[in-house]
Tab-separated table of N, CA and C in Angstrom:
chain	number	residue	atom	x	y	z
A	121	MET	N	-0.787	-9.212	-10.764
A	121	MET	CA	-1.955	-8.566	-10.217
A	121	MET	C	-1.659	-7.088	-10.022
A	122	THR	N	-2.643	-6.261	-10.252
A	122	THR	CA	-2.528	-4.814	-10.100
A	122	THR	C	-3.520	-4.341	-9.045
A	123	VAL	N	-3.061	-3.434	-8.195
A	123	VAL	CA	-3.925	-2.798	-7.193
A	123	VAL	C	-3.979	-1.318	-7.530
A	124	THR	N	-5.185	-0.777	-7.702
A	124	THR	CA	-5.343	0.633	-8.007
A	124	THR	C	-5.837	1.364	-6.768
A	125	ILE	N	-5.099	2.422	-6.415
A	125	ILE	CA	-5.457	3.262	-5.279
A	125	ILE	C	-5.498	4.687	-5.809
A	126	GLY	N	-6.650	5.321	-5.706
A	126	GLY	CA	-6.811	6.631	-6.321
A	126	GLY	C	-6.642	6.466	-7.821
A	127	ASP	N	-5.716	7.198	-8.414
A	127	ASP	CA	-5.466	7.055	-9.851
A	127	ASP	C	-4.124	6.368	-10.133
A	128	ILE	N	-3.576	5.691	-9.129
A	128	ILE	CA	-2.285	5.019	-9.285
A	128	ILE	C	-2.501	3.507	-9.355
A	129	ALA	N	-1.987	2.889	-10.419
A	129	ALA	CA	-2.071	1.439	-10.582
A	129	ALA	C	-0.726	0.834	-10.181
A	130	PHE	N	-0.713	0.159	-9.058
A	130	PHE	CA	0.493	-0.512	-8.567
A	130	PHE	C	0.538	-1.905	-9.190
A	131	ASP	N	1.516	-2.140	-10.046
A	131	ASP	CA	1.583	-3.409	-10.768
A	131	ASP	C	2.594	-4.391	-10.184
A	132	ASN	N	3.324	-3.974	-9.183
A	132	ASN	CA	4.279	-4.845	-8.499
A	132	ASN	C	3.766	-4.982	-7.067
A	133	VAL	N	3.091	-6.103	-6.782
A	133	VAL	CA	2.405	-6.303	-5.512
A	133	VAL	C	2.925	-7.567	-4.855
A	134	SER	N	3.298	-7.443	-3.570
A	134	SER	CA	3.664	-8.643	-2.822
A	134	SER	C	3.207	-8.476	-1.380
A	135	TYR	N	2.971	-9.609	-0.738
A	135	TYR	CA	2.466	-9.614	0.632
A	135	TYR	C	3.242	-10.631	1.440
A	136	ASP	N	3.789	-10.210	2.576
A	136	ASP	CA	4.481	-11.088	3.509
A	136	ASP	C	3.493	-11.419	4.617
A	137	ALA	N	2.888	-12.591	4.538
A	137	ALA	CA	1.844	-12.974	5.488
A	137	ALA	C	2.390	-13.125	6.906
A	138	ASP	N	3.611	-13.621	7.058
A	138	ASP	CA	4.186	-13.796	8.393
A	138	ASP	C	4.331	-12.465	9.116
A	139	ALA	N	4.754	-11.433	8.399
A	139	ALA	CA	4.945	-10.103	8.994
A	139	ALA	C	3.720	-9.207	8.807
A	140	ASP	N	2.749	-9.652	8.004
A	140	ASP	CA	1.565	-8.862	7.652
A	140	ASP	C	1.975	-7.504	7.060
A	141	VAL	N	2.820	-7.574	6.031
A	141	VAL	CA	3.298	-6.367	5.354
A	141	VAL	C	2.959	-6.474	3.873
A	142	LEU	N	2.291	-5.446	3.352
A	142	LEU	CA	1.913	-5.380	1.947
A	142	LEU	C	2.815	-4.371	1.247
A	143	TYR	N	3.426	-4.803	0.151
A	143	TYR	CA	4.309	-3.946	-0.648
A	143	TYR	C	3.624	-3.665	-1.977
A	144	LEU	N	3.446	-2.396	-2.304
A	144	LEU	CA	2.850	-1.980	-3.569
A	144	LEU	C	3.845	-1.070	-4.281
A	145	HIS	N	4.058	-1.325	-5.567
A	145	HIS	CA	4.987	-0.481	-6.305
A	145	HIS	C	4.568	-0.392	-7.759
A	146	VAL	N	4.856	0.764	-8.363
A	146	VAL	CA	4.668	0.955	-9.792
A	146	VAL	C	6.000	0.582	-10.432
A	147	GLY	N	6.022	-0.481	-11.198
A	147	GLY	CA	7.278	-0.925	-11.804
A	147	GLY	C	8.223	-1.482	-10.761
A	148	GLU	N	9.511	-1.346	-11.027
A	148	GLU	CA	10.530	-1.883	-10.134
A	148	GLU	C	10.785	-0.952	-8.954
A	149	PRO	N	10.937	-1.499	-7.758
A	149	PRO	CA	11.187	-0.663	-6.577
A	149	PRO	C	12.446	0.195	-6.682
A	150	SER	N	13.374	-0.171	-7.528
A	150	SER	CA	14.604	0.613	-7.658
A	150	SER	C	14.365	2.001	-8.246
A	151	SER	N	13.151	2.268	-8.779
A	151	SER	CA	12.855	3.583	-9.346
A	151	SER	C	12.633	4.645	-8.268
A	152	ALA	N	12.490	4.239	-7.019
A	152	ALA	CA	12.256	5.189	-5.932
A	152	ALA	C	13.556	5.884	-5.549
A	153	VAL	N	13.472	7.215	-5.416
A	153	VAL	CA	14.646	7.991	-5.025
A	153	VAL	C	14.396	8.834	-3.778
A	154	ASP	N	13.139	8.939	-3.353
A	154	ASP	CA	12.810	9.730	-2.175
A	154	ASP	C	11.819	8.934	-1.333
A	155	PHE	N	11.919	9.107	-0.039
A	155	PHE	CA	11.111	8.313	0.872
A	155	PHE	C	10.469	9.224	1.913
A	156	ASP	N	9.278	8.835	2.371
A	156	ASP	CA	8.566	9.616	3.376
A	156	ASP	C	7.630	8.669	4.117
A	157	GLU	N	6.915	9.204	5.071
A	157	GLU	CA	5.934	8.429	5.813
A	157	GLU	C	4.630	9.202	5.813
A	158	SER	N	3.526	8.498	5.608
A	158	SER	CA	2.218	9.155	5.648
A	158	SER	C	1.852	9.429	7.105
A	159	PRO	N	0.886	10.312	7.343
A	159	PRO	CA	0.441	10.568	8.716
A	159	PRO	C	-0.072	9.294	9.407
A	160	GLU	N	-0.521	8.336	8.623
A	160	GLU	CA	-1.022	7.070	9.183
A	160	GLU	C	0.104	6.081	9.484
A	161	GLY	N	1.338	6.412	9.102
A	161	GLY	CA	2.476	5.542	9.380
A	161	GLY	C	2.873	4.619	8.246
A	162	HIS	N	2.287	4.772	7.061
A	162	HIS	CA	2.658	3.943	5.919
A	162	HIS	C	3.910	4.531	5.266
A	163	HIS	N	4.744	3.668	4.730
A	163	HIS	CA	5.982	4.097	4.095
A	163	HIS	C	5.710	4.413	2.633
A	164	LEU	N	6.126	5.591	2.198
A	164	LEU	CA	5.860	6.068	0.838
A	164	LEU	C	7.170	6.215	0.085
A	165	ARG	N	7.140	5.873	-1.206
A	165	ARG	CA	8.316	6.011	-2.070
A	165	ARG	C	7.929	6.829	-3.304
A	166	PHE	N	8.829	7.737	-3.685
A	166	PHE	CA	8.575	8.646	-4.796
A	166	PHE	C	9.692	8.526	-5.828
A	167	ASP	N	9.351	8.780	-7.101
A	167	ASP	CA	10.369	8.776	-8.158
A	167	ASP	C	11.020	10.164	-8.241
A	168	ALA	N	11.939	10.329	-9.170
A	168	ALA	CA	12.693	11.582	-9.306
A	168	ALA	C	11.792	12.777	-9.634
A	169	SER	N	10.614	12.533	-10.200
A	169	SER	CA	9.677	13.608	-10.528
A	169	SER	C	8.714	13.923	-9.382
A	170	GLY	N	8.842	13.207	-8.276
A	170	GLY	CA	7.968	13.432	-7.132
A	170	GLY	C	6.675	12.655	-7.163
A	171	ASN	N	6.545	11.722	-8.112
A	171	ASN	CA	5.340	10.897	-8.204
A	171	ASN	C	5.412	9.744	-7.215
A	172	LEU	N	4.304	9.455	-6.577
A	172	LEU	CA	4.236	8.311	-5.686
A	172	LEU	C	4.382	7.036	-6.507
A	173	VAL	N	5.377	6.208	-6.185
A	173	VAL	CA	5.590	4.965	-6.927
A	173	VAL	C	5.556	3.737	-6.026
A	174	GLY	N	5.528	3.933	-4.706
A	174	GLY	CA	5.505	2.783	-3.822
A	174	GLY	C	4.902	3.089	-2.468
A	175	VAL	N	4.250	2.068	-1.911
A	175	VAL	CA	3.671	2.158	-0.574
A	175	VAL	C	3.941	0.836	0.133
A	176	THR	N	4.393	0.921	1.373
A	176	THR	CA	4.533	-0.260	2.221
A	176	THR	C	3.560	-0.090	3.372
A	177	ILE	N	2.690	-1.084	3.543
A	177	ILE	CA	1.658	-1.022	4.579
A	177	ILE	C	1.924	-2.132	5.583
A	178	VAL	N	2.350	-1.736	6.769
A	178	VAL	CA	2.584	-2.693	7.852
A	178	VAL	C	1.253	-2.940	8.545
A	179	GLY	N	0.912	-4.208	8.743
A	179	GLY	CA	-0.348	-4.562	9.387
A	179	GLY	C	-1.539	-4.467	8.455
A	180	ALA	N	-1.339	-4.721	7.161
A	180	ALA	CA	-2.403	-4.565	6.167
A	180	ALA	C	-3.633	-5.425	6.471
A	181	LYS	N	-3.438	-6.683	6.732
A	181	LYS	CA	-4.576	-7.566	7.010
A	181	LYS	C	-5.242	-7.159	8.325
A	182	TRP	N	-4.451	-6.814	9.317
A	182	TRP	CA	-4.995	-6.372	10.596
A	182	TRP	C	-5.852	-5.126	10.401
A	183	LEU	N	-5.348	-4.165	9.626
A	183	LEU	CA	-6.108	-2.940	9.373
A	183	LEU	C	-7.445	-3.245	8.703
A	184	LEU	N	-7.439	-4.113	7.701
A	184	LEU	CA	-8.700	-4.460	7.028
A	184	LEU	C	-9.645	-5.195	7.966
A	185	ASP	N	-9.098	-6.107	8.776
A	185	ASP	CA	-9.939	-6.865	9.709
A	185	ASP	C	-10.532	-5.976	10.799
A	186	ASN	N	-9.781	-4.983	11.257
A	186	ASN	CA	-10.195	-4.190	12.408
A	186	ASN	C	-10.753	-2.811	12.072
A	187	GLN	N	-10.296	-2.214	10.988
A	187	GLN	CA	-10.780	-0.886	10.633
A	187	GLN	C	-11.612	-0.901	9.357
A	188	ARG	N	-11.697	-2.026	8.697
A	188	ARG	CA	-12.495	-2.261	7.494
A	188	ARG	C	-11.952	-1.606	6.233
A	189	ARG	N	-10.883	-0.787	6.328
A	189	ARG	CA	-10.217	-0.232	5.169
A	189	ARG	C	-8.894	0.368	5.623
A	190	ILE	N	-8.065	0.698	4.648
A	190	ILE	CA	-6.770	1.311	4.916
A	190	ILE	C	-6.795	2.712	4.324
A	191	GLU	N	-6.367	3.690	5.106
A	191	GLU	CA	-6.303	5.056	4.605
A	191	GLU	C	-4.850	5.488	4.485
A	192	ILE	N	-4.567	6.227	3.398
A	192	ILE	CA	-3.222	6.734	3.145
A	192	ILE	C	-3.361	8.190	2.704
A	193	THR	N	-2.645	9.087	3.351
A	193	THR	CA	-2.665	10.498	2.991
A	193	THR	C	-1.365	10.834	2.261
A	194	VAL	N	-1.485	11.266	0.981
A	194	VAL	CA	-0.288	11.506	0.141
A	194	VAL	C	-0.438	12.627	-0.884
A	195	PRO	N	-0.636	13.859	-0.733
A	195	PRO	CA	-1.162	14.531	0.448
A	195	PRO	C	-2.673	14.389	0.578
A	196	GLU	N	-3.397	14.082	-0.503
A	196	GLU	CA	-4.831	13.838	-0.340
A	196	GLU	C	-5.020	12.448	0.251
A	197	ARG	N	-6.123	12.270	0.946
A	197	ARG	CA	-6.388	10.984	1.585
A	197	ARG	C	-6.953	10.006	0.571
A	198	LEU	N	-6.338	8.843	0.481
A	198	LEU	CA	-6.803	7.763	-0.379
A	198	LEU	C	-7.286	6.639	0.524
A	199	ALA	N	-8.287	5.913	0.097
A	199	ALA	CA	-8.801	4.794	0.882
A	199	ALA	C	-8.700	3.519	0.072
A	200	ILE	N	-8.307	2.464	0.738
A	200	ILE	CA	-8.276	1.133	0.127
A	200	ILE	C	-9.389	0.330	0.778
A	201	GLU	N	-10.377	-0.004	0.009
A	201	GLU	CA	-11.509	-0.768	0.517
A	201	GLU	C	-11.157	-2.252	0.539
A	202	PRO	N	-11.798	-3.031	1.406
A	202	PRO	CA	-11.477	-4.453	1.525
A	202	PRO	C	-11.546	-5.225	0.219
A	203	ASP	N	-12.507	-4.895	-0.644
A	203	ASP	CA	-12.626	-5.662	-1.890
A	203	ASP	C	-11.423	-5.468	-2.805
A	204	ALA	N	-10.659	-4.408	-2.619
A	204	ALA	CA	-9.466	-4.182	-3.445
A	204	ALA	C	-8.289	-5.019	-2.977
A	205	LEU	N	-8.204	-5.324	-1.697
A	205	LEU	CA	-7.050	-6.049	-1.168
A	205	LEU	C	-7.371	-7.414	-0.592
A	206	GLY	N	-8.596	-7.624	-0.219
A	206	GLY	CA	-8.954	-8.900	0.399
A	206	GLY	C	-8.457	-10.113	-0.364
A	207	PRO	N	-8.690	-10.197	-1.676
A	207	PRO	CA	-8.225	-11.361	-2.435
A	207	PRO	C	-6.700	-11.496	-2.422
A	208	ILE	N	-5.989	-10.393	-2.401
A	208	ILE	CA	-4.531	-10.433	-2.396
A	208	ILE	C	-4.032	-10.991	-1.074
A	209	LEU	N	-4.571	-10.495	0.027
A	209	LEU	CA	-4.118	-10.934	1.329
A	209	LEU	C	-4.472	-12.394	1.565
A	210	THR	N	-5.618	-12.817	1.097
A	210	THR	CA	-6.023	-14.211	1.228
A	210	THR	C	-5.178	-15.110	0.341
A	211	ARG	N	-4.981	-14.686	-0.898
A	211	ARG	CA	-4.250	-15.483	-1.871
A	211	ARG	C	-2.799	-15.649	-1.484
A	212	LEU	N	-2.211	-14.629	-0.849
A	212	LEU	CA	-0.795	-14.662	-0.541
A	212	LEU	C	-0.501	-15.148	0.860
A	213	ASP	N	-1.534	-15.467	1.649
A	213	ASP	CA	-1.310	-16.011	3.003
A	213	ASP	C	-0.548	-17.306	2.941
């Protein structure tokens, strides 16, 4: 399954329902060489060229249930609407 946020297609997607943590990555997570945190508290991973290649969202299902979407600033603000993640969170519960 692929999740597209902005113009980035994350093709490595996993969800830990017990911890409510969503992991999104382009390719293998080992490609990340730099790490940062978005203003919203999401964990960001970048490749050697500075491209965003991974996002870890703690409380993903909670955010969708309570805020109706997830926002990530990297540096522009990207929004994840419920229809993009709802099936993933439900399917992986």
